[in-house]
Short mmCIF file of N, CA and C in Angstrom, two decimals:
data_model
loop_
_atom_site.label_atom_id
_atom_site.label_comp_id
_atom_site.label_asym_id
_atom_site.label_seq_id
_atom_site.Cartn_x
_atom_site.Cartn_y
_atom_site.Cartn_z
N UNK A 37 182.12 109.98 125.06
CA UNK A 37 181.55 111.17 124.50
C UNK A 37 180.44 111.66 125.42
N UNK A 38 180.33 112.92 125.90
CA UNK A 38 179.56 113.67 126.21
C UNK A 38 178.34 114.69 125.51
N UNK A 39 177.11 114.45 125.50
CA UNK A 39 176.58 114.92 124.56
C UNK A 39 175.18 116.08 125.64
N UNK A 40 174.82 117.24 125.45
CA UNK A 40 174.09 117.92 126.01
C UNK A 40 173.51 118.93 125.13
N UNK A 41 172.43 118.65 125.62
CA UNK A 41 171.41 119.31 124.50
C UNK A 41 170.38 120.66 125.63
N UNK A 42 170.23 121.75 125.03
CA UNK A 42 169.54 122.90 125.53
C UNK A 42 169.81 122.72 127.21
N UNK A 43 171.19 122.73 127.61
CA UNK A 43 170.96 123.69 129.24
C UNK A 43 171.06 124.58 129.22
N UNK A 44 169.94 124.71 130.14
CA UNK A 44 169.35 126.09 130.67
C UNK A 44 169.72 126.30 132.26
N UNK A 45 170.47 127.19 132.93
CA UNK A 45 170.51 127.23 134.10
C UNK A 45 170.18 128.84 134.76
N UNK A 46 169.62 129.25 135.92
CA UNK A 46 169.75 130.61 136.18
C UNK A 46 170.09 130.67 137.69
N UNK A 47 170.47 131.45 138.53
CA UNK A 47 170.70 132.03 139.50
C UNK A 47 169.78 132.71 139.62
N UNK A 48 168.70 132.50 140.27
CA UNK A 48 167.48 133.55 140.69
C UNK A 48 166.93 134.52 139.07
N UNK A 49 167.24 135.91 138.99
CA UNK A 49 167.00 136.34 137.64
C UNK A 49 167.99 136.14 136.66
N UNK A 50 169.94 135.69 137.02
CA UNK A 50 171.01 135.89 136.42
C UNK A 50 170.65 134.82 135.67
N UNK A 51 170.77 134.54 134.17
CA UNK A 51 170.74 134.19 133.46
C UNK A 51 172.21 133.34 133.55
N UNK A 52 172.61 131.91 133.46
CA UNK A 52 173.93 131.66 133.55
C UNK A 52 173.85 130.99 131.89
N UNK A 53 173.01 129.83 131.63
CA UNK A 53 173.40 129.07 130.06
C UNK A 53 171.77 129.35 129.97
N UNK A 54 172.21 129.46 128.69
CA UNK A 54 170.49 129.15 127.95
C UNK A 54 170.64 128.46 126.73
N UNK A 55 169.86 127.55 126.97
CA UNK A 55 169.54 126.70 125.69
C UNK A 55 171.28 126.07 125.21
N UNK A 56 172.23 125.88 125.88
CA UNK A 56 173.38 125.38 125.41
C UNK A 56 173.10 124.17 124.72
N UNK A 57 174.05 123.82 123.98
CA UNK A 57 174.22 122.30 123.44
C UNK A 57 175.44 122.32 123.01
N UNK A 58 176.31 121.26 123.39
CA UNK A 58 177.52 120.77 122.83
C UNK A 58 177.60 119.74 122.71
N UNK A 59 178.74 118.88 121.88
CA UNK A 59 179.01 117.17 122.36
C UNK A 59 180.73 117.28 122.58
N UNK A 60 180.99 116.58 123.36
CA UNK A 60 182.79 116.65 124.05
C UNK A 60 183.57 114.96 123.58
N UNK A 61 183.93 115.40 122.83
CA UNK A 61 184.43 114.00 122.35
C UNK A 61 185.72 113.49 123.25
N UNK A 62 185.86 112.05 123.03
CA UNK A 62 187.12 111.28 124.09
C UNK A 62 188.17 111.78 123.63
N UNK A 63 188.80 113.14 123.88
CA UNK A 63 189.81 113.64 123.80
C UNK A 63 190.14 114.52 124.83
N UNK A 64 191.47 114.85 125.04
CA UNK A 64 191.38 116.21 126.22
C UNK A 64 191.04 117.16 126.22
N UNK A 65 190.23 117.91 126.92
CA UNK A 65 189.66 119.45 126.79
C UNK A 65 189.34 120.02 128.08
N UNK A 66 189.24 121.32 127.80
CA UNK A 66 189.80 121.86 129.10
C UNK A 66 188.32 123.28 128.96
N UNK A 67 188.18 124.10 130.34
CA UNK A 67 187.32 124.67 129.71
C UNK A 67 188.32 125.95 130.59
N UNK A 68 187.98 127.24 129.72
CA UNK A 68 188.88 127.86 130.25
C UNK A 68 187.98 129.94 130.73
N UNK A 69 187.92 130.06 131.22
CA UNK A 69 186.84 131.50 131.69
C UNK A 69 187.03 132.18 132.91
N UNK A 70 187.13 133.33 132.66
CA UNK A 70 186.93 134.39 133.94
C UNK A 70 186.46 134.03 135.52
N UNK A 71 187.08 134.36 136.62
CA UNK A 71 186.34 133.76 137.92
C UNK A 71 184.99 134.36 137.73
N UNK A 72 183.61 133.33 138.28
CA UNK A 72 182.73 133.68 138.11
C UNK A 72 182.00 133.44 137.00
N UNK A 73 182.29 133.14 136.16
CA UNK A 73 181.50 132.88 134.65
C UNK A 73 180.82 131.98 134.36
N UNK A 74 181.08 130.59 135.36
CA UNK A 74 179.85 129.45 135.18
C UNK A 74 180.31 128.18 135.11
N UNK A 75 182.03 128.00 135.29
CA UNK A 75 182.73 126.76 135.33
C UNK A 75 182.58 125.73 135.88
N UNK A 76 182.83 126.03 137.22
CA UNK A 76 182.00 125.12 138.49
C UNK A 76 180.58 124.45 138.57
N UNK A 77 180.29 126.08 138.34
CA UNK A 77 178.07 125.63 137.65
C UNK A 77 178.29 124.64 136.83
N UNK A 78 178.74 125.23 135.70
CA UNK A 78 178.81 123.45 134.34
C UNK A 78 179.22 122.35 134.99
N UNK A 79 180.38 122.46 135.20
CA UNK A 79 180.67 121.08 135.55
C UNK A 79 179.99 120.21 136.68
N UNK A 80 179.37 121.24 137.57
CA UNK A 80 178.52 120.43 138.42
C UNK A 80 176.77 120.12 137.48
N UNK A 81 176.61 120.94 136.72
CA UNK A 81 175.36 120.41 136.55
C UNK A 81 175.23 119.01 135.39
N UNK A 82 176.57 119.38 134.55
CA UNK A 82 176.45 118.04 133.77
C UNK A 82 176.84 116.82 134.86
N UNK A 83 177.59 117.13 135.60
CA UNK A 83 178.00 115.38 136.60
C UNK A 83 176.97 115.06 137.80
N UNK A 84 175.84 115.88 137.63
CA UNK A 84 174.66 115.64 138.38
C UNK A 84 175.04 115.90 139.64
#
């Protein structure tokens, strides 16, 4: 289980997450969004 509480990320003034929180349970999931929308960003900022 994955658990994240208030990320906040920005690009200079672009606002990307604010204050997110989710938890991702041991199941499959997929994340699915427009090129550009913040996919890559997430996934790199939760895997450090």
């Amino acid at each position: 289980m994955i658990s994240i509480n208030n990320l906040s990320f920005s690009y200079g003034a672009q606002r990307i997450f604010s204050n997110t929180s989710l938890i991702i349970d041991n199941c499959k999931n997929g994340l699915v969004g427009s090129n550009g929308s913040g996919k890559s960003t997430f996934f790199n900022l939760i895997s450090g």
